[in-house]
Amino acid sequence: MPATDYQGSFLGRISIRRNQVMSMEGNHEQELEDLELFQKHVADRFADLLPPQPSDETHADPLLSISWLRKLLDAFLCCEAEFKAILIMGRETSQILKPPLDRLIPELLERTVKALDICNAITNGIESVRHYQKLAEIAVTALENKPIGDGQIKRARRALNSLVTAMTTEDKDGNNYTRTWSFGRRGAASGNNKVTGQLRSLSWSVSRNWSAARQIHALTTNLVAPRGGESSSLASTVYVMSTVMLFVMWAMVAAIPCQERGGLATHFPVPKQLAWAQSMIVLHEKIGEEWKKKEKKGSAGLLDEMQKMEKLGQSLIDFTDNFQFPAEDERVEEVATQVAELAETCRKMQDGLVPLQLQIREVFHRMVRSRTEIHDLLESNGKLSAPMV
């Protein structure tokens, strides 16, 4: 069953349950069933994100490509909707005010605040990627000219050198990042805007000491798998959602340039025996291996399109540095193939980056709404005294 179908079925079922009166025993059995279904849906969604096996002939989206990241965010939005339904719908408020939920839910709310900061940083990072795209497009335009002359070579070389330099030094100097938050103004936040120009910046400053790596580490604070009876209760549901949030934010930070990612943790604090987490653990290991290579090399991120752009850029720089007119036909054909690949990569960025940015914005606002609803529910019962952040 497609993700949207079983999500709708799941949410509809909980909505029906909201008006039912059950015995405590029946309610517990229903809760166990909801938890099992939620965990199954999480497992299925992340299994769909696994890279294909070498023998698999399907054309799956490359790991950490723009299209893959969009599927990742879709999975997060589906999980988040189901989690909120389990937590709030068809439930007496008193049930989420008892230990250990009286501690776990406020911790989740604080974790959400940190995730919101990461969404903002990722949006700024996408602006860096758009800058790389523009530099690559300049080089493509110059090298597509026939015949290639010294003027085109010089223009392409300048653009390619700027591209590769920016991509290889971005992480080394946090000052390279524009320190503004980039979500829509409050009046337009709820609109269904699809135009780039409507993504107006809020433009408030962030600290020079803000670190994406530290923020990811902070998401792991108090993230401990429930034991004993808690493993089959709402406490487990909160843990699953917290883990999904951690993985999604970590993967986005690894893929997209962000302020201060040095030392980004590659340890995933999730027990390997948990069935619903198996695909997530495999994905984390694969991305973590690539991140370790990336840190040694010093490139700007693991986004698949950026990796291709950097590789092609280095090769084309070698061509422009050693260019002599007239160029050999064989070499010209080879370069034409690489230029076509770079143009295709730019096209994918052109088509995908704005929708990705809008999707991150949707994740941001969804988390804000959910946090507000849960916070207000707790506050109305006098169980939460901390002000909203």
Short mmCIF file of C-alpha atoms in Angstrom, two decimals:
data_model
loop_
_atom_site.label_atom_id
_atom_site.label_comp_id
_atom_site.label_asym_id
_atom_site.label_seq_id
_atom_site.Cartn_x
_atom_site.Cartn_y
_atom_site.Cartn_z
CA MET A 1 0.00 0.00 0.00
CA PRO A 2 1.43 3.46 -0.88
CA ALA A 3 2.63 5.60 2.02
CA THR A 4 -0.14 8.17 1.64
CA ASP A 5 -2.78 5.44 1.54
CA TYR A 6 -1.74 3.65 4.69
CA GLN A 7 -1.17 6.96 6.40
CA GLY A 8 -4.75 8.02 5.59
CA SER A 9 -6.08 4.66 6.76
CA PHE A 10 -4.08 4.90 9.97
CA LEU A 11 -5.16 8.47 10.77
CA GLY A 12 -8.77 7.72 9.90
CA ARG A 13 -8.79 4.77 12.24
CA ILE A 14 -7.53 6.87 15.16
CA SER A 15 -10.04 9.59 14.33
CA ILE A 16 -12.88 7.05 14.60
CA ARG A 17 -11.47 5.81 17.88
CA ARG A 18 -11.58 9.33 19.29
CA ASN A 19 -15.32 9.10 19.90
CA GLN A 20 -15.30 5.59 21.28
CA VAL A 21 -15.44 4.75 24.98
CA MET A 22 -13.23 1.78 25.84
CA SER A 23 -12.32 -0.11 28.91
CA MET A 24 -8.80 0.39 30.25
CA GLU A 25 -7.87 -3.10 29.02
CA GLY A 26 -9.27 -2.45 25.55
CA ASN A 27 -7.58 0.92 25.44
CA HIS A 28 -4.20 -0.66 26.22
CA GLU A 29 -4.68 -3.28 23.52
CA GLN A 30 -5.58 -0.55 21.01
CA GLU A 31 -2.53 1.43 22.06
CA LEU A 32 -0.27 -1.55 21.44
CA GLU A 33 -1.79 -2.05 18.01
CA ASP A 34 -1.33 1.63 17.14
CA LEU A 35 2.29 1.50 18.26
CA GLU A 36 2.99 -1.62 16.20
CA LEU A 37 1.43 -0.05 13.11
CA PHE A 38 3.36 3.19 13.63
CA GLN A 39 6.63 1.29 13.94
CA LYS A 40 5.80 -0.77 10.84
CA HIS A 41 5.10 2.39 8.85
CA VAL A 42 8.39 3.91 9.99
CA ALA A 43 10.24 0.74 8.96
CA ASP A 44 8.52 0.65 5.55
CA ARG A 45 9.18 4.30 4.78
CA PHE A 46 12.88 4.09 5.54
CA ALA A 47 13.22 0.76 3.72
CA ASP A 48 12.01 2.62 0.62
CA LEU A 49 14.96 5.00 1.04
CA LEU A 50 17.63 2.28 1.00
CA PRO A 51 19.94 2.38 -2.03
CA PRO A 52 19.35 -0.46 -4.51
CA GLN A 53 21.54 -3.55 -4.51
CA PRO A 54 24.08 -3.86 -7.37
CA SER A 55 21.93 -6.60 -8.92
CA ASP A 56 18.79 -4.46 -8.70
CA GLU A 57 17.85 -2.95 -12.06
CA THR A 58 15.45 -0.37 -10.64
CA HIS A 59 16.35 3.28 -11.11
CA ALA A 60 16.19 4.44 -7.52
CA ASP A 61 17.15 7.95 -6.51
CA PRO A 62 20.86 8.15 -5.56
CA LEU A 63 21.51 8.39 -1.83
CA LEU A 64 21.53 12.03 -0.65
CA SER A 65 20.45 13.35 -4.05
CA ILE A 66 17.91 16.20 -4.08
CA SER A 67 15.13 13.79 -5.05
CA TRP A 68 16.17 11.39 -2.27
CA LEU A 69 16.15 14.19 0.31
CA ARG A 70 12.65 15.17 -0.79
CA LYS A 71 11.49 11.58 -0.21
CA LEU A 72 13.18 11.66 3.18
CA LEU A 73 11.24 14.79 4.15
CA ASP A 74 8.02 13.22 2.87
CA ALA A 75 8.67 10.26 5.14
CA PHE A 76 9.26 12.61 8.08
CA LEU A 77 6.02 14.51 7.47
CA CYS A 78 4.03 11.25 7.33
CA CYS A 79 5.66 9.96 10.53
CA GLU A 80 5.07 13.27 12.28
CA ALA A 81 1.37 13.28 11.39
CA GLU A 82 0.87 9.74 12.67
CA PHE A 83 2.83 10.42 15.84
CA LYS A 84 0.71 13.44 16.72
CA ALA A 85 -2.46 11.45 16.05
CA ILE A 86 -1.36 8.70 18.43
CA LEU A 87 -0.29 11.17 21.10
CA ILE A 88 -3.31 13.48 21.06
CA MET A 89 -6.32 12.03 19.24
CA GLY A 90 -8.74 9.84 21.17
CA ARG A 91 -6.85 10.25 24.41
CA GLU A 92 -7.57 11.81 27.77
CA THR A 93 -5.06 14.55 28.56
CA SER A 94 -4.33 12.92 31.90
CA GLN A 95 -2.76 9.97 30.08
CA ILE A 96 0.11 12.08 28.74
CA LEU A 97 0.74 13.78 32.07
CA LYS A 98 1.89 10.66 33.88
CA PRO A 99 5.50 9.47 34.26
CA PRO A 100 7.57 9.00 32.18
CA LEU A 101 5.67 11.11 29.61
CA ASP A 102 5.67 14.12 31.93
CA ARG A 103 9.44 14.17 31.33
CA LEU A 104 9.72 12.74 27.81
CA ILE A 105 7.27 15.08 26.10
CA PRO A 106 8.87 18.34 27.35
CA GLU A 107 12.22 16.88 26.21
CA LEU A 108 10.70 16.26 22.78
CA LEU A 109 9.47 19.86 22.64
CA GLU A 110 12.99 21.11 23.38
CA ARG A 111 14.37 18.72 20.76
CA THR A 112 11.94 20.22 18.26
CA VAL A 113 13.28 23.73 18.90
CA LYS A 114 16.77 22.52 17.99
CA ALA A 115 15.41 20.86 14.85
CA LEU A 116 13.79 24.15 13.84
CA ASP A 117 17.20 25.86 14.05
CA ILE A 118 18.64 23.14 11.83
CA CYS A 119 15.86 23.67 9.26
CA ASN A 120 16.78 27.35 9.15
CA ALA A 121 20.47 26.56 8.71
CA ILE A 122 19.70 24.07 5.93
CA THR A 123 17.67 26.69 4.08
CA ASN A 124 20.66 29.04 4.20
CA GLY A 125 22.88 26.19 3.03
CA ILE A 126 20.69 25.66 -0.02
CA GLU A 127 21.46 29.26 -0.98
CA SER A 128 25.13 28.27 -1.07
CA VAL A 129 24.27 25.33 -3.32
CA ARG A 130 22.35 27.66 -5.65
CA HIS A 131 25.49 29.82 -5.84
CA TYR A 132 27.52 26.75 -6.88
CA GLN A 133 24.92 26.01 -9.53
CA LYS A 134 25.23 29.51 -11.02
CA LEU A 135 29.02 29.22 -11.23
CA ALA A 136 28.73 25.84 -12.93
CA GLU A 137 26.20 27.23 -15.40
CA ILE A 138 28.66 29.99 -16.37
CA ALA A 139 31.29 27.35 -17.11
CA VAL A 140 28.82 25.23 -19.09
CA THR A 141 27.76 28.20 -21.23
CA ALA A 142 31.40 29.08 -21.99
CA LEU A 143 32.47 25.53 -22.85
CA GLU A 144 29.41 24.80 -25.00
CA ASN A 145 30.60 27.39 -27.53
CA LYS A 146 31.98 25.94 -30.75
CA PRO A 147 34.76 26.27 -31.56
CA ILE A 148 36.24 26.80 -28.11
CA GLY A 149 38.57 29.79 -28.03
CA ASP A 150 40.82 31.44 -25.46
CA GLY A 151 38.06 33.80 -24.28
CA GLN A 152 35.69 30.97 -23.47
CA ILE A 153 38.47 29.02 -21.77
CA LYS A 154 39.39 31.95 -19.52
CA ARG A 155 35.76 32.55 -18.55
CA ALA A 156 35.19 28.87 -17.81
CA ARG A 157 38.42 28.63 -15.80
CA ARG A 158 37.47 31.58 -13.58
CA ALA A 159 34.01 30.15 -12.89
CA LEU A 160 35.33 26.62 -12.25
CA ASN A 161 38.10 27.81 -9.94
CA SER A 162 35.57 29.86 -7.96
CA LEU A 163 33.24 26.86 -7.83
CA VAL A 164 35.78 24.33 -6.59
CA THR A 165 37.39 26.79 -4.16
CA ALA A 166 34.00 27.61 -2.62
CA MET A 167 33.04 23.95 -2.34
CA THR A 168 36.30 22.87 -0.74
CA THR A 169 36.58 25.71 1.79
CA GLU A 170 32.94 26.19 2.83
CA ASP A 171 33.20 24.10 5.99
CA LYS A 172 36.53 25.53 7.07
CA ASP A 173 35.23 29.05 7.65
CA GLY A 174 31.85 29.60 9.22
CA ASN A 175 31.97 33.21 8.05
CA ASN A 176 31.21 32.01 4.52
CA TYR A 177 27.59 31.54 5.48
CA THR A 178 24.94 34.21 5.26
CA ARG A 179 23.62 34.41 8.78
CA THR A 180 19.95 35.01 8.16
CA TRP A 181 16.89 32.89 8.72
CA SER A 182 14.98 32.43 5.49
CA PHE A 183 11.38 31.41 6.10
CA GLY A 184 8.40 33.45 4.93
CA ARG A 185 6.99 36.39 6.79
CA ARG A 186 4.31 35.59 9.36
CA GLY A 187 1.54 36.92 7.15
CA ALA A 188 2.47 34.59 4.30
CA ALA A 189 3.53 31.57 6.32
CA SER A 190 0.34 29.65 5.78
CA GLY A 191 0.04 30.32 2.06
CA ASN A 192 0.69 27.77 -0.66
CA ASN A 193 3.32 29.90 -2.41
CA LYS A 194 5.31 28.20 -5.13
CA VAL A 195 7.38 31.10 -6.38
CA THR A 196 10.97 31.64 -5.29
CA GLY A 197 10.46 35.34 -4.80
CA GLN A 198 7.83 34.65 -2.16
CA LEU A 199 10.43 32.99 0.09
CA ARG A 200 11.24 36.32 1.74
CA SER A 201 13.91 36.42 4.38
CA LEU A 202 13.17 37.21 7.98
CA SER A 203 16.84 38.23 8.21
CA TRP A 204 17.54 38.02 11.91
CA SER A 205 21.09 37.29 12.95
CA VAL A 206 22.38 34.07 14.40
CA SER A 207 25.34 33.66 16.65
CA ARG A 208 28.76 33.22 15.09
CA ASN A 209 29.22 30.42 17.61
CA TRP A 210 26.19 28.48 16.36
CA SER A 211 27.26 25.01 15.27
CA ALA A 212 25.27 22.47 13.26
CA ALA A 213 27.43 19.68 14.69
CA ARG A 214 26.71 20.75 18.28
CA GLN A 215 23.03 21.12 17.48
CA ILE A 216 22.87 17.57 16.15
CA HIS A 217 24.67 16.36 19.27
CA ALA A 218 22.11 18.23 21.41
CA LEU A 219 19.31 16.28 19.70
CA THR A 220 20.72 13.10 21.23
CA THR A 221 20.53 14.45 24.79
CA ASN A 222 18.41 12.13 26.96
CA LEU A 223 17.55 10.04 23.89
CA VAL A 224 17.44 6.61 25.51
CA ALA A 225 15.40 3.63 24.32
CA PRO A 226 12.56 2.74 26.74
CA ARG A 227 12.98 -0.47 28.69
CA GLY A 228 10.65 -2.93 30.32
CA GLY A 229 7.00 -1.94 30.26
CA GLU A 230 7.82 1.45 28.73
CA SER A 231 8.86 -0.27 25.48
CA SER A 232 5.22 -1.08 24.72
CA SER A 233 3.72 2.26 25.70
CA LEU A 234 3.47 5.87 24.56
CA ALA A 235 7.03 6.37 25.82
CA SER A 236 8.21 4.13 22.97
CA THR A 237 6.20 6.18 20.47
CA VAL A 238 7.93 9.37 21.65
CA TYR A 239 11.30 7.63 21.33
CA VAL A 240 10.56 6.48 17.77
CA MET A 241 9.58 10.00 16.69
CA SER A 242 12.63 11.53 18.38
CA THR A 243 14.86 9.04 16.56
CA VAL A 244 13.24 9.81 13.20
CA MET A 245 13.74 13.54 13.84
CA LEU A 246 17.39 13.01 14.76
CA PHE A 247 18.13 10.93 11.67
CA VAL A 248 16.39 13.30 9.25
CA MET A 249 18.14 16.39 10.62
CA TRP A 250 21.51 14.60 10.69
CA ALA A 251 21.16 13.46 7.07
CA MET A 252 20.21 16.97 5.94
CA VAL A 253 23.20 18.51 7.73
CA ALA A 254 25.53 15.92 6.17
CA ALA A 255 24.17 16.65 2.69
CA ILE A 256 23.75 20.44 2.65
CA PRO A 257 26.42 23.02 3.60
CA CYS A 258 25.77 24.29 7.13
CA GLN A 259 27.54 26.54 9.58
CA GLU A 260 30.20 24.65 11.58
CA ARG A 261 29.82 20.97 10.77
CA GLY A 262 33.32 19.94 11.85
CA GLY A 263 33.22 16.82 13.98
CA LEU A 264 29.66 15.95 13.00
CA ALA A 265 28.85 12.86 15.05
CA THR A 266 28.59 9.59 13.15
CA HIS A 267 27.38 7.56 16.14
CA PHE A 268 23.68 6.71 16.02
CA PRO A 269 22.39 6.07 19.57
CA VAL A 270 19.80 3.46 18.59
CA PRO A 271 19.93 -0.21 19.69
CA LYS A 272 20.54 -2.41 16.64
CA GLN A 273 17.99 -5.02 17.72
CA LEU A 274 15.03 -2.66 17.16
CA ALA A 275 13.20 -3.98 14.08
CA TRP A 276 11.68 -0.63 13.04
CA ALA A 277 15.12 1.02 13.03
CA GLN A 278 17.00 -1.48 10.83
CA SER A 279 16.81 0.48 7.56
CA MET A 280 17.56 3.73 9.37
CA ILE A 281 20.67 2.17 10.91
CA VAL A 282 21.87 0.91 7.51
CA LEU A 283 21.34 4.35 5.98
CA HIS A 284 23.14 6.00 8.88
CA GLU A 285 26.14 3.70 8.46
CA LYS A 286 26.38 4.34 4.71
CA ILE A 287 26.10 8.10 5.09
CA GLY A 288 28.49 8.07 8.06
CA GLU A 289 31.15 6.27 6.01
CA GLU A 290 30.87 8.89 3.26
CA TRP A 291 30.99 11.69 5.83
CA LYS A 292 34.28 10.41 7.25
CA LYS A 293 35.78 10.47 3.74
CA LYS A 294 34.33 13.92 3.18
CA GLU A 295 35.88 15.36 6.34
CA LYS A 296 39.32 14.18 5.23
CA LYS A 297 38.84 15.70 1.79
CA GLY A 298 37.21 18.93 2.98
CA SER A 299 34.41 19.31 0.43
CA ALA A 300 31.23 21.22 1.20
CA GLY A 301 28.71 18.44 1.60
CA LEU A 302 27.49 15.02 0.58
CA LEU A 303 24.65 16.15 -1.69
CA ASP A 304 24.91 13.83 -4.70
CA GLU A 305 24.65 16.66 -7.22
CA MET A 306 27.40 18.60 -5.45
CA GLN A 307 29.69 15.58 -5.44
CA LYS A 308 29.24 15.20 -9.21
CA MET A 309 29.70 18.92 -9.74
CA GLU A 310 32.96 18.95 -7.79
CA LYS A 311 34.35 15.93 -9.66
CA LEU A 312 33.45 17.33 -13.08
CA GLY A 313 34.72 20.78 -12.08
CA GLN A 314 38.14 19.42 -11.15
CA SER A 315 38.43 17.56 -14.46
CA LEU A 316 37.36 20.59 -16.51
CA ILE A 317 39.83 22.81 -14.65
CA ASP A 318 42.58 20.45 -15.78
CA PHE A 319 41.35 20.85 -19.36
CA THR A 320 41.26 24.66 -19.20
CA ASP A 321 44.70 24.84 -17.54
CA ASN A 322 46.28 22.79 -20.32
CA PHE A 323 44.23 24.09 -23.25
CA GLN A 324 46.01 24.79 -26.50
CA PHE A 325 44.26 25.92 -29.65
CA PRO A 326 43.25 23.96 -31.63
CA ALA A 327 42.36 21.24 -29.13
CA GLU A 328 42.61 17.58 -30.07
CA ASP A 329 39.34 16.14 -31.39
CA GLU A 330 39.39 13.25 -28.93
CA ARG A 331 39.89 15.57 -25.99
CA VAL A 332 37.16 17.91 -27.25
CA GLU A 333 34.70 14.99 -27.39
CA GLU A 334 35.62 13.92 -23.88
CA VAL A 335 35.15 17.46 -22.56
CA ALA A 336 31.83 17.80 -24.40
CA THR A 337 30.57 14.70 -22.57
CA GLN A 338 31.66 16.14 -19.21
CA VAL A 339 30.09 19.52 -20.00
CA ALA A 340 26.82 17.75 -20.88
CA GLU A 341 26.95 15.90 -17.53
CA LEU A 342 27.58 19.16 -15.70
CA ALA A 343 24.69 20.81 -17.56
CA GLU A 344 22.39 17.92 -16.56
CA THR A 345 23.49 18.27 -12.93
CA CYS A 346 22.70 22.00 -13.07
CA ARG A 347 19.28 21.18 -14.54
CA LYS A 348 18.51 18.82 -11.65
CA MET A 349 19.51 21.55 -9.20
CA GLN A 350 17.42 24.11 -11.05
CA ASP A 351 14.38 21.82 -10.95
CA GLY A 352 14.87 20.48 -7.43
CA LEU A 353 16.34 23.07 -5.09
CA VAL A 354 13.35 25.42 -4.85
CA PRO A 355 10.87 22.56 -4.19
CA LEU A 356 13.31 21.19 -1.59
CA GLN A 357 13.50 24.60 0.07
CA LEU A 358 9.70 24.85 0.12
CA GLN A 359 9.46 21.36 1.58
CA ILE A 360 11.87 22.25 4.39
CA ARG A 361 9.70 25.26 5.04
CA GLU A 362 6.68 22.93 5.28
CA VAL A 363 8.55 20.71 7.76
CA PHE A 364 9.44 23.80 9.77
CA HIS A 365 5.86 25.05 10.01
CA ARG A 366 4.48 21.57 10.69
CA MET A 367 6.84 21.17 13.65
CA VAL A 368 5.93 24.63 14.93
CA ARG A 369 2.21 23.83 14.81
CA SER A 370 2.58 20.44 16.45
CA ARG A 371 4.84 21.80 19.17
CA THR A 372 2.35 24.59 19.89
CA GLU A 373 -0.57 22.17 20.11
CA ILE A 374 1.25 19.80 22.46
CA HIS A 375 2.69 22.64 24.53
CA ASP A 376 -0.73 24.28 24.93
CA LEU A 377 -2.24 20.95 25.94
CA LEU A 378 0.33 20.50 28.70
CA GLU A 379 0.24 24.13 29.78
CA SER A 380 -3.57 24.12 30.06
CA ASN A 381 -3.21 21.39 32.65
CA GLY A 382 -0.57 23.28 34.59
CA LYS A 383 2.14 20.75 33.87
CA LEU A 384 4.46 22.97 31.89
CA SER A 385 5.63 26.28 33.18
CA ALA A 386 8.45 27.06 30.74
CA PRO A 387 7.54 29.76 28.18
CA MET A 388 7.39 28.99 24.46
CA VAL A 389 10.67 29.53 22.63
#
